[in-house]
PDB file of C-alpha atoms in Angstrom:
ATOM      1  CA  UNK A   1      -8.544 -51.037 -84.153  1.00 57.00           C
ATOM      2  CA  UNK A   2      -8.225 -48.862 -86.941  1.00 66.00           C
ATOM      3  CA  UNK A   3      -5.684 -51.549 -88.855  1.00 71.00           C
ATOM      4  CA  UNK A   4      -8.799 -54.048 -88.445  1.00 72.00           C
ATOM      5  CA  UNK A   5     -11.578 -51.470 -89.798  1.00 69.00           C
ATOM      6  CA  UNK A   6      -8.987 -50.806 -92.672  1.00 72.00           C
ATOM      7  CA  UNK A   7      -9.088 -54.367 -93.480  1.00 77.00           C
ATOM      8  CA  UNK A   8     -12.738 -55.028 -92.713  1.00 74.00           C
ATOM      9  CA  UNK A   9     -13.472 -52.120 -95.494  1.00 72.00           C
ATOM     10  CA  UNK A  10     -11.033 -53.461 -97.758  1.00 77.00           C
ATOM     11  CA  UNK A  11     -12.471 -56.947 -97.459  1.00 76.00           C
ATOM     12  CA  UNK A  12     -15.928 -55.954 -98.006  1.00 73.00           C
ATOM     13  CA  UNK A  13     -15.049 -53.583-100.954  1.00 72.00           C
ATOM     14  CA  UNK A  14     -13.854 -56.641-102.657  1.00 73.00           C
ATOM     15  CA  UNK A  15     -16.352 -58.635-101.783  1.00 71.00           C
ATOM     16  CA  UNK A  16     -18.562 -55.706-103.304  1.00 68.00           C
ATOM     17  CA  UNK A  17     -16.689 -55.532-106.697  1.00 68.00           C
ATOM     18  CA  UNK A  18     -17.420 -59.722-107.318  1.00 69.00           C
ATOM     19  CA  UNK A  19     -21.136 -59.715-106.467  1.00 66.00           C
ATOM     20  CA  UNK A  20     -21.229 -56.838-109.660  1.00 62.00           C
ATOM     21  CA  UNK A  21     -21.425 -53.790-107.376  1.00 56.00           C
ATOM     22  CA  UNK A  22     -18.626 -51.855-108.828  1.00 57.00           C
ATOM     23  CA  UNK A  23     -21.024 -48.621-109.259  1.00 55.00           C
ATOM     24  CA  UNK A  24     -22.315 -48.429-105.774  1.00 59.00           C
ATOM     25  CA  UNK A  25     -18.981 -50.307-103.997  1.00 59.00           C
ATOM     26  CA  UNK A  26     -18.283 -47.557-102.229  1.00 65.00           C
ATOM     27  CA  UNK A  27     -21.225 -47.331 -99.745  1.00 68.00           C
ATOM     28  CA  UNK A  28     -21.811 -51.254-100.119  1.00 66.00           C
ATOM     29  CA  UNK A  29     -18.623 -51.296 -98.389  1.00 66.00           C
ATOM     30  CA  UNK A  30     -19.516 -49.337 -96.160  1.00 74.00           C
ATOM     31  CA  UNK A  31     -22.321 -51.458 -94.707  1.00 77.00           C
ATOM     32  CA  UNK A  32     -20.467 -54.093 -92.742  1.00 75.00           C
ATOM     33  CA  UNK A  33     -18.758 -50.917 -90.711  1.00 75.00           C
ATOM     34  CA  UNK A  34     -22.108 -49.820 -90.287  1.00 81.00           C
ATOM     35  CA  UNK A  35     -23.250 -53.057 -88.448  1.00 82.00           C
ATOM     36  CA  UNK A  36     -19.800 -53.173 -86.494  1.00 82.00           C
ATOM     37  CA  UNK A  37     -20.512 -49.656 -85.025  1.00 84.00           C
ATOM     38  CA  UNK A  38     -23.891 -50.609 -84.305  1.00 88.00           C
ATOM     39  CA  UNK A  39     -22.755 -53.980 -82.722  1.00 87.00           C
ATOM     40  CA  UNK A  40     -20.192 -51.593 -80.170  1.00 87.00           C
ATOM     41  CA  UNK A  41     -22.652 -49.232 -79.687  1.00 88.00           C
ATOM     42  CA  UNK A  42     -25.325 -51.988 -78.387  1.00 89.00           C
ATOM     43  CA  UNK A  43     -23.079 -53.481 -76.312  1.00 88.00           C
ATOM     44  CA  UNK A  44     -22.273 -49.767 -74.270  1.00 86.00           C
ATOM     45  CA  UNK A  45     -26.005 -49.526 -74.115  1.00 88.00           C
ATOM     46  CA  UNK A  46     -26.147 -52.814 -73.080  1.00 86.00           C
ATOM     47  CA  UNK A  47     -23.638 -52.790 -70.482  1.00 80.00           C
ATOM     48  CA  UNK A  48     -24.444 -49.213 -69.276  1.00 82.00           C
ATOM     49  CA  UNK A  49     -28.046 -50.731 -68.675  1.00 82.00           C
ATOM     50  CA  UNK A  50     -26.970 -53.419 -66.792  1.00 76.00           C
ATOM     51  CA  UNK A  51     -24.445 -51.620 -64.310  1.00 72.00           C
ATOM     52  CA  UNK A  52     -27.423 -49.347 -63.475  1.00 74.00           C
ATOM     53  CA  UNK A  53     -29.995 -51.599 -62.661  1.00 73.00           C
ATOM     54  CA  UNK A  54     -27.976 -54.173 -60.802  1.00 65.00           C
ATOM     55  CA  UNK A  55     -25.578 -52.190 -58.492  1.00 58.00           C
ATOM     56  CA  UNK A  56     -25.351 -54.762 -55.907  1.00 57.00           C
ATOM     57  CA  UNK A  57     -23.207 -56.558 -58.456  1.00 54.00           C
ATOM     58  CA  UNK A  58     -21.084 -54.574 -58.480  1.00 54.00           C
ATOM     59  CA  UNK A  59     -18.247 -54.362 -55.343  1.00 54.00           C
ATOM     60  CA  UNK A  60     -15.932 -52.269 -56.810  1.00 54.00           C
ATOM     61  CA  UNK A  61     -17.605 -49.416 -57.673  1.00 54.00           C
ATOM     62  CA  UNK A  62     -19.403 -49.685 -53.769  1.00 58.00           C
ATOM     63  CA  UNK A  63     -16.172 -49.824 -52.356  1.00 59.00           C
ATOM     64  CA  UNK A  64     -14.636 -46.513 -54.475  1.00 58.00           C
ATOM     65  CA  UNK A  65     -17.884 -44.249 -53.103  1.00 59.00           C
ATOM     66  CA  UNK A  66     -16.755 -45.448 -49.853  1.00 60.00           C
ATOM     67  CA  UNK A  67     -13.321 -44.607 -50.244  1.00 59.00           C
ATOM     68  CA  UNK A  68     -14.386 -41.402 -51.679  1.00 58.00           C
ATOM     69  CA  UNK A  69     -15.910 -40.562 -48.577  1.00 61.00           C
ATOM     70  CA  UNK A  70     -13.680 -42.070 -45.920  1.00 57.00           C
ATOM     71  CA  UNK A  71     -10.575 -39.867 -47.829  1.00 55.00           C
ATOM     72  CA  UNK A  72     -12.168 -36.977 -46.311  1.00 54.00           C
ATOM     73  CA  UNK A  73     -12.010 -37.892 -42.975  1.00 52.00           C
ATOM     74  CA  UNK A  74      -8.772 -38.364 -41.498  1.00 58.00           C
ATOM     75  CA  UNK A  75      -9.040 -39.560 -37.763  1.00 65.00           C
ATOM     76  CA  UNK A  76     -10.061 -42.916 -38.525  1.00 65.00           C
ATOM     77  CA  UNK A  77     -10.204 -46.028 -35.876  1.00 68.00           C
ATOM     78  CA  UNK A  78      -8.675 -49.153 -35.987  1.00 70.00           C
ATOM     79  CA  UNK A  79     -11.696 -50.944 -36.869  1.00 70.00           C
ATOM     80  CA  UNK A  80     -12.564 -47.922 -39.709  1.00 68.00           C
ATOM     81  CA  UNK A  81      -8.991 -48.552 -40.840  1.00 67.00           C
ATOM     82  CA  UNK A  82      -9.315 -52.595 -40.905  1.00 69.00           C
ATOM     83  CA  UNK A  83     -12.843 -52.160 -42.942  1.00 68.00           C
ATOM     84  CA  UNK A  84     -11.241 -49.878 -45.260  1.00 66.00           C
ATOM     85  CA  UNK A  85      -8.187 -52.344 -46.154  1.00 66.00           C
ATOM     86  CA  UNK A  86     -10.786 -55.078 -46.637  1.00 64.00           C
ATOM     87  CA  UNK A  87     -12.817 -52.612 -48.960  1.00 63.00           C
ATOM     88  CA  UNK A  88      -9.814 -51.921 -51.167  1.00 61.00           C
ATOM     89  CA  UNK A  89      -8.672 -55.895 -51.626  1.00 58.00           C
ATOM     90  CA  UNK A  90     -12.373 -56.504 -51.861  1.00 56.00           C
ATOM     91  CA  UNK A  91     -12.047 -54.412 -55.694  1.00 58.00           C
ATOM     92  CA  UNK A  92     -10.215 -57.177 -56.781  1.00 58.00           C
ATOM     93  CA  UNK A  93     -10.650 -60.101 -55.129  1.00 57.00           C
ATOM     94  CA  UNK A  94     -13.761 -62.857 -55.406  1.00 58.00           C
ATOM     95  CA  UNK A  95     -16.060 -63.267 -52.120  1.00 59.00           C
ATOM     96  CA  UNK A  96     -14.764 -66.640 -51.217  1.00 58.00           C
ATOM     97  CA  UNK A  97     -11.032 -65.472 -50.732  1.00 56.00           C
ATOM     98  CA  UNK A  98     -12.259 -62.216 -48.857  1.00 56.00           C
ATOM     99  CA  UNK A  99     -14.293 -64.292 -46.219  1.00 59.00           C
ATOM    100  CA  UNK A 100     -10.746 -66.335 -45.754  1.00 58.00           C
ATOM    101  CA  UNK A 101      -8.895 -62.677 -45.064  1.00 56.00           C
ATOM    102  CA  UNK A 102     -11.691 -61.878 -42.987  1.00 59.00           C
ATOM    103  CA  UNK A 103     -10.975 -64.667 -41.090  1.00 60.00           C
ATOM    104  CA  UNK A 104      -7.370 -64.120 -41.028  1.00 55.00           C
ATOM    105  CA  UNK A 105      -6.358 -67.530 -42.213  1.00 46.00           C
TER     106      UNK A 105
END
């Protein structure tokens, strides 16, 4: 990642030099870097917003919270163990494959 940023800054400095901005090339070279950082920050903010506004879409988060609750209680019935197994498997499986697993096929 750092090598990519170094290449990005160097390329920006070369472009700034050929544009005739030799005197201000140090800050002109950083403009694309600032844009890259802004895109990165906006992406993180969007992901945070999406996760917080669509909790039902994230099965893995719900299952991990369920695992934390169940792990405190050591005595589980057979049905609870079965549901816990399906919860663990659901973290990495799409819903249609989970239906097949639940049917036992």
